[in-house]
Amino acid sequence: MAAAFPDIEKIRFEGPQSKNMLAFHHYDENEVVEGKPMREHFRFAVAYWHTFRGQGADPFGPGTMIRPWEAAEDTVKNAQDRAKVAFEFMQKLGVHFYCFHDRDVAPEGKTLKESHKNLDDVVKVLKEEQERTGIKLLWGTANLFSNPRYMHGAATSPNADAFAYAAAQVKKAIEVTKELGGVGYTFWGGREGYQNLWNTDIKREFDHLAAFMHMAVDHAKAIGFTGQFYFEPKPKEPTKHQYDFDVANCINFLRTYGLTDHVKMNIETNHATLAGHSMQHEIEYAGAQGFLGSIDANTGDALLGWDTDQFPTDIYLTTACMLSILKYGGLAPGGINFDAKVRRESFEPVDLFYAHIGGMDAFARGLKIAAAIRKDGILDKMLAERYGSWGTGIGASIEAGKESFASLEKYMLEKGEAQANISGRQELLENIINTYI
Ligand code: XLS
Ligand code: NI
Ligand code: NI
């Protein structure tokens, strides 16, 4: 097979001064930050579905992408060739992980049996390519939303056969993820949600989703798959209410149904903003509760209200992400998957490189800025001051569990008034962050 990107050399780190836009200006995978090389901080992954299956179609028109390696028909042979293109791309880019849905990598057959066989035939090539390049699978997943059989959902479908079909598909997807040495497996709700409460038995659907996830955990155990399971929150789209709404909602679901030992969060930026949160909020929420797993890095558009899945280039965003990720001890075995697509108007193969390079550089800058802020300890110092009243006296005594309403009433009756508050200094803090950016 001829090279798919013949004019593109391996993307190298050339430093901030370089004018070469097919080079990294900030991402130097070997640069050590807080005791770890950048490549280990990020564990960047390419999303197979957007980068190798995205056609650029939108509700107003068909695809625009020029992809010379795509044949007219979606055959297994074409899928195998495409897999080689994907590894050429990832190797040239210098990314060490990828993520896929079963139906991204291999065409769906006429029967389940044929689909399984198609998948196996492509997985063979993926495995060879992984061995050839050392690139690994960050997580696998199953597409339980494209086929019309899943129009009402998969695990939460009112049609029990749709549930059964989805189970068969996820069983196989976990098996091939294991076969490929995948370090994780993700559940994103697809069409698990509702369009209308008049036709929906919500309690029954929650129970079914939980039963489905328990079956996945049981099957992983049965076959010896030890990768991390992730649950990916998204509040809406395609349904008007997705059951995996946001991190808080997902954790509540996992707790209710006894799944907390097996599943962590895979948090996506554009999903956070659709839920009315910031990405920083979602990472903090998951981190504080011990559920920070992996990241789907992208960004929305402030003027568009849907999941536009753009590549992240905003240094404020990546700084906030990296501050929180460092705070909670990093992502591994998770990573940063670019669940992002080039714009419909950016239709040439080289745009795939520009897009990923930009995202990787934006995260590298975010990491360096976050590390500098942490090194100076300015946020820690201001937090320590703000919560100073908890360090000694009555605060320390409350935190130690030694006080009650009665003892606190006695304390306040004697003291008469609470000590004066100190300023929140929000503007100062925002100015300080700007001095680092
Ligand atoms: C869609 C989701 C999807 C998951 C994987 O909005 O982000 O891409 O990451 O199924
Ligand atoms: Ni995603
Ligand atoms: Ni998304």
GROMACS .gro file of C-alpha atoms and ligand atoms in nm:
model
  449
    1MET     CA    1   0.000   0.000   0.000
    2ALA     CA    2   0.131   0.346  -0.090
    3ALA     CA    3   0.168   0.596   0.194
    4ALA     CA    4  -0.151   0.792   0.260
    5PHE     CA    5   0.034   1.103   0.373
    6PRO     CA    6   0.344   1.092   0.147
    7ASP     CA    7   0.430   1.460   0.190
    8ILE     CA    8   0.418   1.457   0.567
    9GLU     CA    9   0.720   1.367   0.773
   10LYS     CA   10   0.715   1.267   1.136
   11ILE     CA   11   0.588   1.566   1.338
   12ARG     CA   12   0.867   1.688   1.564
   13PHE     CA   13   0.902   1.923   1.853
   14GLU     CA   14   1.070   2.239   1.722
   15GLY     CA   15   0.998   2.481   2.006
   16PRO     CA   16   0.793   2.801   2.033
   17GLN     CA   17   1.009   2.997   1.788
   18SER     CA   18   0.953   2.762   1.494
   19LYS     CA   19   0.736   2.888   1.209
   20ASN     CA   20   0.675   2.535   1.084
   21MET     CA   21   0.309   2.459   1.152
   22LEU     CA   22   0.362   2.087   1.093
   23ALA     CA   23   0.570   2.077   1.410
   24PHE     CA   24   0.500   2.093   1.781
   25HIS     CA   25   0.574   2.424   1.944
   26HIS     CA   26   0.505   2.317   2.302
   27TYR     CA   27   0.445   1.943   2.311
   28ASP     CA   28   0.779   1.774   2.367
   29GLU     CA   29   0.682   1.424   2.466
   30ASN     CA   30   1.003   1.369   2.660
   31GLU     CA   31   0.999   1.693   2.854
   32VAL     CA   32   0.963   1.615   3.221
   33VAL     CA   33   0.702   1.814   3.410
   34GLU     CA   34   0.639   1.743   3.778
   35GLY     CA   35   0.856   1.434   3.754
   36LYS     CA   36   0.683   1.276   3.451
   37PRO     CA   37   0.740   1.309   3.076
   38MET     CA   38   0.461   1.486   2.890
   39ARG     CA   39   0.362   1.173   2.702
   40GLU     CA   40   0.272   1.007   3.033
   41HIS     CA   41   0.078   1.305   3.160
   42PHE     CA   42  -0.147   1.312   2.856
   43ARG     CA   43  -0.156   0.964   2.702
   44PHE     CA   44  -0.307   1.129   2.393
   45ALA     CA   45  -0.539   0.917   2.182
   46VAL     CA   46  -0.687   0.959   1.834
   47ALA     CA   47  -1.062   0.896   1.803
   48TYR     CA   48  -1.102   0.655   1.512
   49TRP     CA   49  -1.461   0.758   1.442
   50HIS     CA   50  -1.401   1.127   1.382
   51THR     CA   51  -1.054   1.110   1.232
   52PHE     CA   52  -1.098   0.809   1.005
   53ARG     CA   53  -1.473   0.781   0.956
   54GLY     CA   54  -1.583   1.144   0.973
   55GLN     CA   55  -1.710   1.255   0.635
   56GLY     CA   56  -1.804   1.611   0.722
   57ALA     CA   57  -2.177   1.556   0.666
   58ASP     CA   58  -2.417   1.789   0.847
   59PRO     CA   59  -2.799   1.815   0.846
   60PHE     CA   60  -2.777   2.043   0.543
   61GLY     CA   61  -2.549   1.847   0.319
   62PRO     CA   62  -2.335   1.540   0.260
   63GLY     CA   63  -1.970   1.480   0.339
   64THR     CA   64  -1.695   1.697   0.200
   65MET     CA   65  -1.380   1.515   0.311
   66ILE     CA   66  -1.113   1.416   0.061
   67ARG     CA   67  -0.981   1.080   0.178
   68PRO     CA   68  -0.792   0.921  -0.112
   69TRP     CA   69  -0.760   0.588   0.070
   70GLU     CA   70  -1.138   0.534   0.091
   71ALA     CA   71  -1.286   0.291  -0.165
   72ALA     CA   72  -1.633   0.344  -0.309
   73GLU     CA   73  -1.767   0.052  -0.107
   74ASP     CA   74  -1.722  -0.010   0.265
   75THR     CA   75  -1.570  -0.357   0.248
   76VAL     CA   76  -1.359  -0.546   0.499
   77LYS     CA   77  -1.063  -0.503   0.267
   78ASN     CA   78  -1.113  -0.127   0.265
   79ALA     CA   79  -1.144  -0.130   0.644
   80GLN     CA   80  -0.816  -0.320   0.672
   81ASP     CA   81  -0.643  -0.072   0.441
   82ARG     CA   82  -0.790   0.218   0.636
   83ALA     CA   83  -0.650   0.068   0.958
   84LYS     CA   84  -0.303   0.089   0.806
   85VAL     CA   85  -0.365   0.451   0.712
   86ALA     CA   86  -0.472   0.520   1.070
   87PHE     CA   87  -0.147   0.380   1.206
   88GLU     CA   88   0.059   0.572   0.951
   89PHE     CA   89  -0.119   0.886   1.069
   90MET     CA   90  -0.075   0.813   1.439
   91GLN     CA   91   0.288   0.720   1.397
   92LYS     CA   92   0.365   1.038   1.205
   93LEU     CA   93   0.176   1.242   1.461
   94GLY     CA   94   0.351   1.072   1.752
   95VAL     CA   95   0.038   0.969   1.942
   96HIS     CA   96   0.064   0.648   2.142
   97PHE     CA   97  -0.303   0.554   2.182
   98TYR     CA   98  -0.629   0.535   1.991
   99CYS     CA   99  -0.996   0.464   2.071
  100PHE     CA  100  -1.267   0.306   1.858
  101HIS     CA  101  -1.625   0.182   1.834
  102ASP     CA  102  -1.669  -0.166   1.687
  103ARG     CA  103  -1.849  -0.026   1.383
  104ASP     CA  104  -1.585   0.240   1.314
  105VAL     CA  105  -1.317  -0.013   1.246
  106ALA     CA  106  -1.517  -0.279   1.060
  107PRO     CA  107  -1.835  -0.267   0.852
  108GLU     CA  108  -2.154  -0.406   1.002
  109GLY     CA  109  -2.255  -0.730   0.827
  110LYS     CA  110  -2.598  -0.853   0.725
  111THR     CA  111  -2.614  -1.070   1.036
  112LEU     CA  112  -2.458  -1.049   1.381
  113LYS     CA  113  -2.242  -1.345   1.290
  114GLU     CA  114  -2.111  -1.166   0.982
  115SER     CA  115  -2.048  -0.849   1.185
  116HIS     CA  116  -1.845  -1.048   1.440
  117LYS     CA  117  -1.644  -1.201   1.156
  118ASN     CA  118  -1.581  -0.863   0.990
  119LEU     CA  119  -1.461  -0.726   1.320
  120ASP     CA  120  -1.226  -1.018   1.377
  121ASP     CA  121  -1.082  -0.974   1.026
  122VAL     CA  122  -1.000  -0.609   1.092
  123VAL     CA  123  -0.885  -0.665   1.451
  124LYS     CA  124  -0.619  -0.896   1.308
  125VAL     CA  125  -0.475  -0.602   1.114
  126LEU     CA  126  -0.512  -0.364   1.409
  127LYS     CA  127  -0.315  -0.607   1.621
  128GLU     CA  128  -0.037  -0.635   1.363
  129GLU     CA  129  -0.023  -0.258   1.333
  130GLN     CA  130  -0.014  -0.216   1.712
  131GLU     CA  131   0.277  -0.459   1.730
  132ARG     CA  132   0.457  -0.288   1.443
  133THR     CA  133   0.423   0.063   1.591
  134GLY     CA  134   0.385   0.015   1.968
  135ILE     CA  135   0.063   0.222   1.956
  136LYS     CA  136  -0.195   0.097   2.207
  137LEU     CA  137  -0.571   0.095   2.248
  138LEU     CA  138  -0.678   0.339   2.521
  139TRP     CA  139  -1.035   0.213   2.514
  140GLY     CA  140  -1.281   0.034   2.297
  141THR     CA  141  -1.656   0.077   2.281
  142ALA     CA  142  -1.959  -0.039   2.084
  143ASN     CA  143  -2.175   0.171   1.858
  144LEU     CA  144  -2.525   0.115   2.001
  145PHE     CA  145  -2.687   0.414   1.833
  146SER     CA  146  -2.644   0.419   1.452
  147ASN     CA  147  -2.835   0.110   1.346
  148PRO     CA  148  -3.214   0.171   1.327
  149ARG     CA  149  -3.273  -0.124   1.563
  150TYR     CA  150  -3.150   0.111   1.836
  151MET     CA  151  -3.392   0.392   1.751
  152HIS     CA  152  -3.547   0.372   2.102
  153GLY     CA  153  -3.216   0.305   2.275
  154ALA     CA  154  -3.016  -0.014   2.336
  155ALA     CA  155  -2.995  -0.116   2.704
  156THR     CA  156  -3.292   0.112   2.774
  157SER     CA  157  -3.498   0.018   2.470
  158PRO     CA  158  -3.861  -0.084   2.528
  159ASN     CA  159  -3.778  -0.367   2.286
  160ALA     CA  160  -3.612  -0.651   2.479
  161ASP     CA  161  -3.454  -0.783   2.160
  162ALA     CA  162  -3.269  -0.454   2.110
  163PHE     CA  163  -3.126  -0.504   2.460
  164ALA     CA  164  -3.024  -0.860   2.372
  165TYR     CA  165  -2.862  -0.753   2.046
  166ALA     CA  166  -2.671  -0.477   2.225
  167ALA     CA  167  -2.554  -0.728   2.486
  168ALA     CA  168  -2.418  -0.953   2.212
  169GLN     CA  169  -2.244  -0.658   2.052
  170VAL     CA  170  -2.086  -0.534   2.377
  171LYS     CA  171  -1.978  -0.887   2.469
  172LYS     CA  172  -1.785  -0.903   2.142
  173ALA     CA  173  -1.652  -0.548   2.178
  174ILE     CA  174  -1.510  -0.625   2.522
  175GLU     CA  175  -1.355  -0.942   2.384
  176VAL     CA  176  -1.178  -0.762   2.099
  177THR     CA  177  -1.071  -0.484   2.336
  178LYS     CA  178  -0.908  -0.752   2.549
  179GLU     CA  179  -0.757  -0.917   2.241
  180LEU     CA  180  -0.595  -0.584   2.153
  181GLY     CA  181  -0.465  -0.526   2.506
  182GLY     CA  182  -0.702  -0.230   2.550
  183VAL     CA  183  -0.656  -0.052   2.882
  184GLY     CA  184  -1.020   0.056   2.910
  185TYR     CA  185  -1.375   0.017   2.786
  186THR     CA  186  -1.622   0.307   2.760
  187PHE     CA  187  -2.000   0.326   2.786
  188TRP     CA  188  -2.146   0.633   2.628
  189GLY     CA  189  -2.525   0.633   2.638
  190GLY     CA  190  -2.590   0.664   2.266
  191ARG     CA  191  -2.969   0.676   2.260
  192GLU     CA  192  -3.014   0.581   2.627
  193GLY     CA  193  -3.254   0.856   2.727
  194TYR     CA  194  -3.602   0.975   2.643
  195GLN     CA  195  -3.775   1.204   2.398
  196ASN     CA  196  -4.108   1.201   2.581
  197LEU     CA  197  -4.206   1.100   2.934
  198TRP     CA  198  -4.560   0.993   2.835
  199ASN     CA  199  -4.422   0.688   2.656
  200THR     CA  200  -4.134   0.614   2.894
  201ASP     CA  201  -4.109   0.392   3.204
  202ILE     CA  202  -3.805   0.565   3.345
  203LYS     CA  203  -3.755   0.337   3.647
  204ARG     CA  204  -3.766   0.027   3.431
  205GLU     CA  205  -3.517   0.180   3.187
  206PHE     CA  206  -3.272   0.269   3.467
  207ASP     CA  207  -3.297  -0.086   3.600
  208HIS     CA  208  -3.227  -0.224   3.254
  209LEU     CA  209  -2.925  -0.001   3.202
  210ALA     CA  210  -2.784  -0.112   3.537
  211ALA     CA  211  -2.847  -0.478   3.458
  212PHE     CA  212  -2.667  -0.427   3.127
  213MET     CA  213  -2.363  -0.272   3.292
  214HIS     CA  214  -2.351  -0.548   3.552
  215MET     CA  215  -2.354  -0.806   3.272
  216ALA     CA  216  -2.060  -0.624   3.112
  217VAL     CA  217  -1.866  -0.628   3.440
  218ASP     CA  218  -1.947  -0.997   3.487
  219HIS     CA  219  -1.838  -1.084   3.136
  220ALA     CA  220  -1.512  -0.890   3.178
  221LYS     CA  221  -1.445  -1.092   3.490
  222ALA     CA  222  -1.533  -1.419   3.314
  223ILE     CA  223  -1.286  -1.360   3.030
  224GLY     CA  224  -1.016  -1.195   3.242
  225PHE     CA  225  -1.047  -0.843   3.097
  226THR     CA  226  -0.896  -0.621   3.365
  227GLY     CA  227  -0.920  -0.284   3.187
  228GLN     CA  228  -1.098   0.011   3.346
  229PHE     CA  229  -1.466   0.069   3.259
  230TYR     CA  230  -1.572   0.427   3.194
  231PHE     CA  231  -1.912   0.594   3.188
  232GLU     CA  232  -1.923   0.904   2.963
  233PRO     CA  233  -2.172   1.172   3.067
  234LYS     CA  234  -2.371   1.372   2.811
  235PRO     CA  235  -2.690   1.561   2.893
  236LYS     CA  236  -2.869   1.570   2.559
  237GLU     CA  237  -2.828   1.479   2.193
  238PRO     CA  238  -2.944   1.261   2.034
  239THR     CA  239  -3.224   1.233   2.293
  240LYS     CA  240  -3.354   1.542   2.467
  241HIS     CA  241  -3.259   1.391   2.802
  242GLN     CA  242  -2.973   1.142   2.818
  243TYR     CA  243  -2.967   0.927   3.131
  244ASP     CA  244  -2.591   0.982   3.171
  245PHE     CA  245  -2.657   1.356   3.208
  246ASP     CA  246  -2.345   1.477   3.391
  247VAL     CA  247  -2.082   1.349   3.632
  248ALA     CA  248  -2.298   1.395   3.942
  249ASN     CA  249  -2.589   1.216   3.779
  250CYS     CA  250  -2.369   0.926   3.658
  251ILE     CA  251  -2.207   0.879   3.999
  252ASN     CA  252  -2.550   0.871   4.157
  253PHE     CA  253  -2.655   0.601   3.910
  254LEU     CA  254  -2.342   0.395   3.980
  255ARG     CA  255  -2.398   0.424   4.357
  256THR     CA  256  -2.766   0.334   4.335
  257TYR     CA  257  -2.689   0.022   4.137
  258GLY     CA  258  -2.371  -0.097   4.311
  259LEU     CA  259  -2.133  -0.028   4.021
  260THR     CA  260  -1.889   0.211   4.189
  261ASP     CA  261  -1.607  -0.043   4.220
  262HIS     CA  262  -1.600  -0.104   3.848
  263VAL     CA  263  -1.670   0.220   3.664
  264LYS     CA  264  -1.505   0.564   3.651
  265MET     CA  265  -1.590   0.874   3.448
  266ASN     CA  266  -1.479   0.959   3.096
  267ILE     CA  267  -1.547   1.332   3.084
  268GLU     CA  268  -1.595   1.524   2.759
  269THR     CA  269  -1.561   1.900   2.738
  270ASN     CA  270  -1.846   1.972   2.500
  271HIS     CA  271  -2.077   1.745   2.701
  272ALA     CA  272  -1.989   1.937   3.018
  273THR     CA  273  -2.083   2.266   2.856
  274LEU     CA  274  -2.407   2.122   2.714
  275ALA     CA  275  -2.495   2.028   3.073
  276GLY     CA  276  -2.441   2.389   3.178
  277HIS     CA  277  -2.111   2.313   3.351
  278SER     CA  278  -1.751   2.394   3.275
  279MET     CA  279  -1.504   2.113   3.205
  280GLN     CA  280  -1.319   2.222   3.518
  281HIS     CA  281  -1.637   2.168   3.721
  282GLU     CA  282  -1.683   1.817   3.584
  283ILE     CA  283  -1.320   1.716   3.643
  284GLU     CA  284  -1.333   1.862   3.994
  285TYR     CA  285  -1.659   1.686   4.073
  286ALA     CA  286  -1.530   1.349   3.953
  287GLY     CA  287  -1.190   1.400   4.117
  288ALA     CA  288  -1.336   1.498   4.453
  289GLN     CA  289  -1.550   1.183   4.455
  290GLY     CA  290  -1.271   0.953   4.335
  291PHE     CA  291  -1.418   0.889   3.989
  292LEU     CA  292  -1.177   1.073   3.758
  293GLY     CA  293  -1.098   0.827   3.481
  294SER     CA  294  -1.028   0.964   3.135
  295ILE     CA  295  -1.093   1.271   2.920
  296ASP     CA  296  -1.257   1.319   2.580
  297ALA     CA  297  -1.088   1.643   2.481
  298ASN     CA  298  -1.271   1.878   2.249
  299THR     CA  299  -1.461   2.204   2.278
  300GLY     CA  300  -1.795   2.347   2.178
  301ASP     CA  301  -1.867   2.677   2.013
  302ALA     CA  302  -1.999   2.950   2.242
  303LEU     CA  303  -2.248   3.053   1.973
  304LEU     CA  304  -2.377   2.706   1.883
  305GLY     CA  305  -2.581   2.496   2.122
  306TRP     CA  306  -2.484   2.146   2.012
  307ASP     CA  307  -2.198   1.900   2.036
  308THR     CA  308  -1.973   2.056   1.771
  309ASP     CA  309  -1.671   1.851   1.886
  310GLN     CA  310  -1.406   2.103   1.784
  311PHE     CA  311  -1.040   2.057   1.861
  312PRO     CA  312  -0.940   2.238   2.182
  313THR     CA  313  -0.714   2.539   2.130
  314ASP     CA  314  -0.811   2.758   2.425
  315ILE     CA  315  -0.521   2.785   2.670
  316TYR     CA  316  -0.751   2.890   2.955
  317LEU     CA  317  -0.947   2.569   2.909
  318THR     CA  318  -0.643   2.342   2.896
  319THR     CA  319  -0.483   2.520   3.192
  320ALA     CA  320  -0.796   2.466   3.401
  321CYS     CA  321  -0.812   2.100   3.293
  322MET     CA  322  -0.448   2.036   3.375
  323LEU     CA  323  -0.464   2.211   3.712
  324SER     CA  324  -0.746   1.983   3.818
  325ILE     CA  325  -0.596   1.670   3.662
  326LEU     CA  326  -0.263   1.730   3.839
  327LYS     CA  327  -0.446   1.797   4.163
  328TYR     CA  328  -0.612   1.456   4.153
  329GLY     CA  329  -0.295   1.269   4.063
  330GLY     CA  330  -0.322   1.235   3.684
  331LEU     CA  331  -0.531   1.025   3.446
  332ALA     CA  332  -0.347   0.695   3.394
  333PRO     CA  333  -0.464   0.435   3.307
  334GLY     CA  334  -0.695   0.686   3.135
  335GLY     CA  335  -0.573   0.947   2.891
  336ILE     CA  336  -0.676   1.235   2.670
  337ASN     CA  337  -0.874   1.119   2.369
  338PHE     CA  338  -0.938   1.379   2.100
  339ASP     CA  339  -1.308   1.317   2.053
  340ALA     CA  340  -1.300   1.600   1.801
  341LYS     CA  341  -1.349   1.647   1.431
  342VAL     CA  342  -1.209   1.882   1.173
  343ARG     CA  343  -1.462   2.131   1.039
  344ARG     CA  344  -1.660   2.039   0.729
  345GLU     CA  345  -1.471   2.310   0.543
  346SER     CA  346  -1.130   2.168   0.647
  347PHE     CA  347  -1.153   1.878   0.407
  348GLU     CA  348  -0.792   1.794   0.319
  349PRO     CA  349  -0.595   1.514   0.489
  350VAL     CA  350  -0.333   1.761   0.613
  351ASP     CA  351  -0.604   1.932   0.822
  352LEU     CA  352  -0.614   1.621   1.040
  353PHE     CA  353  -0.254   1.693   1.134
  354TYR     CA  354  -0.306   2.064   1.201
  355ALA     CA  355  -0.605   1.982   1.421
  356HIS     CA  356  -0.428   1.727   1.641
  357ILE     CA  357  -0.104   1.926   1.663
  358GLY     CA  358  -0.304   2.227   1.784
  359GLY     CA  359  -0.484   2.024   2.050
  360MET     CA  360  -0.164   1.862   2.173
  361ASP     CA  361   0.019   2.194   2.187
  362ALA     CA  362  -0.272   2.357   2.370
  363PHE     CA  363  -0.260   2.083   2.635
  364ALA     CA  364   0.119   2.107   2.659
  365ARG     CA  365   0.090   2.478   2.731
  366GLY     CA  366  -0.188   2.411   2.979
  367LEU     CA  367   0.031   2.159   3.159
  368LYS     CA  368   0.332   2.391   3.175
  369ILE     CA  369   0.122   2.681   3.301
  370ALA     CA  370  -0.054   2.462   3.557
  371ALA     CA  371   0.280   2.327   3.679
  372ALA     CA  372   0.419   2.682   3.715
  373ILE     CA  373   0.114   2.792   3.915
  374ARG     CA  374   0.147   2.487   4.138
  375LYS     CA  375   0.521   2.541   4.183
  376ASP     CA  376   0.470   2.895   4.306
  377GLY     CA  377   0.196   2.766   4.534
  378ILE     CA  378  -0.010   3.081   4.489
  379LEU     CA  379  -0.348   2.907   4.467
  380ASP     CA  380  -0.264   2.679   4.758
  381LYS     CA  381  -0.159   2.978   4.965
  382MET     CA  382  -0.481   3.166   4.892
  383LEU     CA  383  -0.691   2.857   4.962
  384ALA     CA  384  -0.510   2.801   5.290
  385GLU     CA  385  -0.587   3.159   5.390
  386ARG     CA  386  -0.949   3.134   5.282
  387TYR     CA  387  -1.006   2.821   5.487
  388GLY     CA  388  -0.776   2.934   5.769
  389SER     CA  389  -1.055   2.921   6.027
  390TRP     CA  390  -1.069   2.544   5.982
  391GLY     CA  391  -0.704   2.491   6.069
  392THR     CA  392  -0.726   2.561   6.441
  393GLY     CA  393  -0.976   2.623   6.719
  394ILE     CA  394  -1.341   2.552   6.660
  395GLY     CA  395  -1.294   2.471   6.288
  396ALA     CA  396  -1.038   2.199   6.358
  397SER     CA  397  -1.260   2.066   6.631
  398ILE     CA  398  -1.563   2.043   6.394
  399GLU     CA  399  -1.354   1.870   6.128
  400ALA     CA  400  -1.234   1.622   6.389
  401GLY     CA  401  -1.597   1.532   6.459
  402LYS     CA  402  -1.583   1.656   6.816
  403GLU     CA  403  -1.866   1.911   6.799
  404SER     CA  404  -2.246   1.898   6.793
  405PHE     CA  405  -2.527   2.150   6.744
  406ALA     CA  406  -2.545   2.181   7.123
  407SER     CA  407  -2.172   2.247   7.171
  408LEU     CA  408  -2.170   2.493   6.880
  409GLU     CA  409  -2.466   2.679   7.028
  410LYS     CA  410  -2.280   2.705   7.356
  411TYR     CA  411  -1.966   2.827   7.173
  412MET     CA  412  -2.158   3.097   6.987
  413LEU     CA  413  -2.358   3.210   7.289
  414GLU     CA  414  -2.029   3.270   7.466
  415LYS     CA  415  -1.854   3.430   7.168
  416GLY     CA  416  -2.150   3.646   7.065
  417GLU     CA  417  -2.066   3.694   6.692
  418ALA     CA  418  -1.880   3.511   6.418
  419GLN     CA  419  -1.532   3.633   6.332
  420ALA     CA  420  -1.512   3.876   6.039
  421ASN     CA  421  -1.511   3.726   5.687
  422ILE     CA  422  -1.215   3.770   5.454
  423SER     CA  423  -1.242   3.880   5.091
  424GLY     CA  424  -1.295   3.615   4.823
  425ARG     CA  425  -1.040   3.799   4.603
  426GLN     CA  426  -1.191   3.656   4.286
  427GLU     CA  427  -1.065   3.938   4.063
  428LEU     CA  428  -0.717   3.919   4.211
  429LEU     CA  429  -0.709   3.544   4.148
  430GLU     CA  430  -0.824   3.586   3.789
  431ASN     CA  431  -0.551   3.848   3.739
  432ILE     CA  432  -0.291   3.617   3.892
  433ILE     CA  433  -0.390   3.330   3.661
  434ASN     CA  434  -0.349   3.572   3.368
  435THR     CA  435   0.008   3.649   3.471
  436TYR     CA  436   0.092   3.284   3.405
  437ILE     CA  437  -0.093   3.249   3.073
  438XLS     C1  438  -2.073   1.130   2.151
  438XLS     C2  439  -1.971   1.067   2.235
  438XLS     C3  440  -1.903   0.948   2.172
  438XLS     C4  441  -1.835   0.866   2.279
  438XLS     C5  442  -1.804   0.728   2.238
  438XLS     O1  443  -2.116   1.242   2.170
  438XLS     O2  444  -1.878   1.163   2.271
  438XLS     O3  445  -1.815   0.990   2.075
  438XLS     O4  446  -1.717   0.927   2.320
  438XLS     O5  447  -1.919   0.654   2.211
  439NI      NI  448  -1.694   1.125   2.367
  440NI      NI  449  -1.946   1.405   2.213
   0.00000   0.00000   0.00000
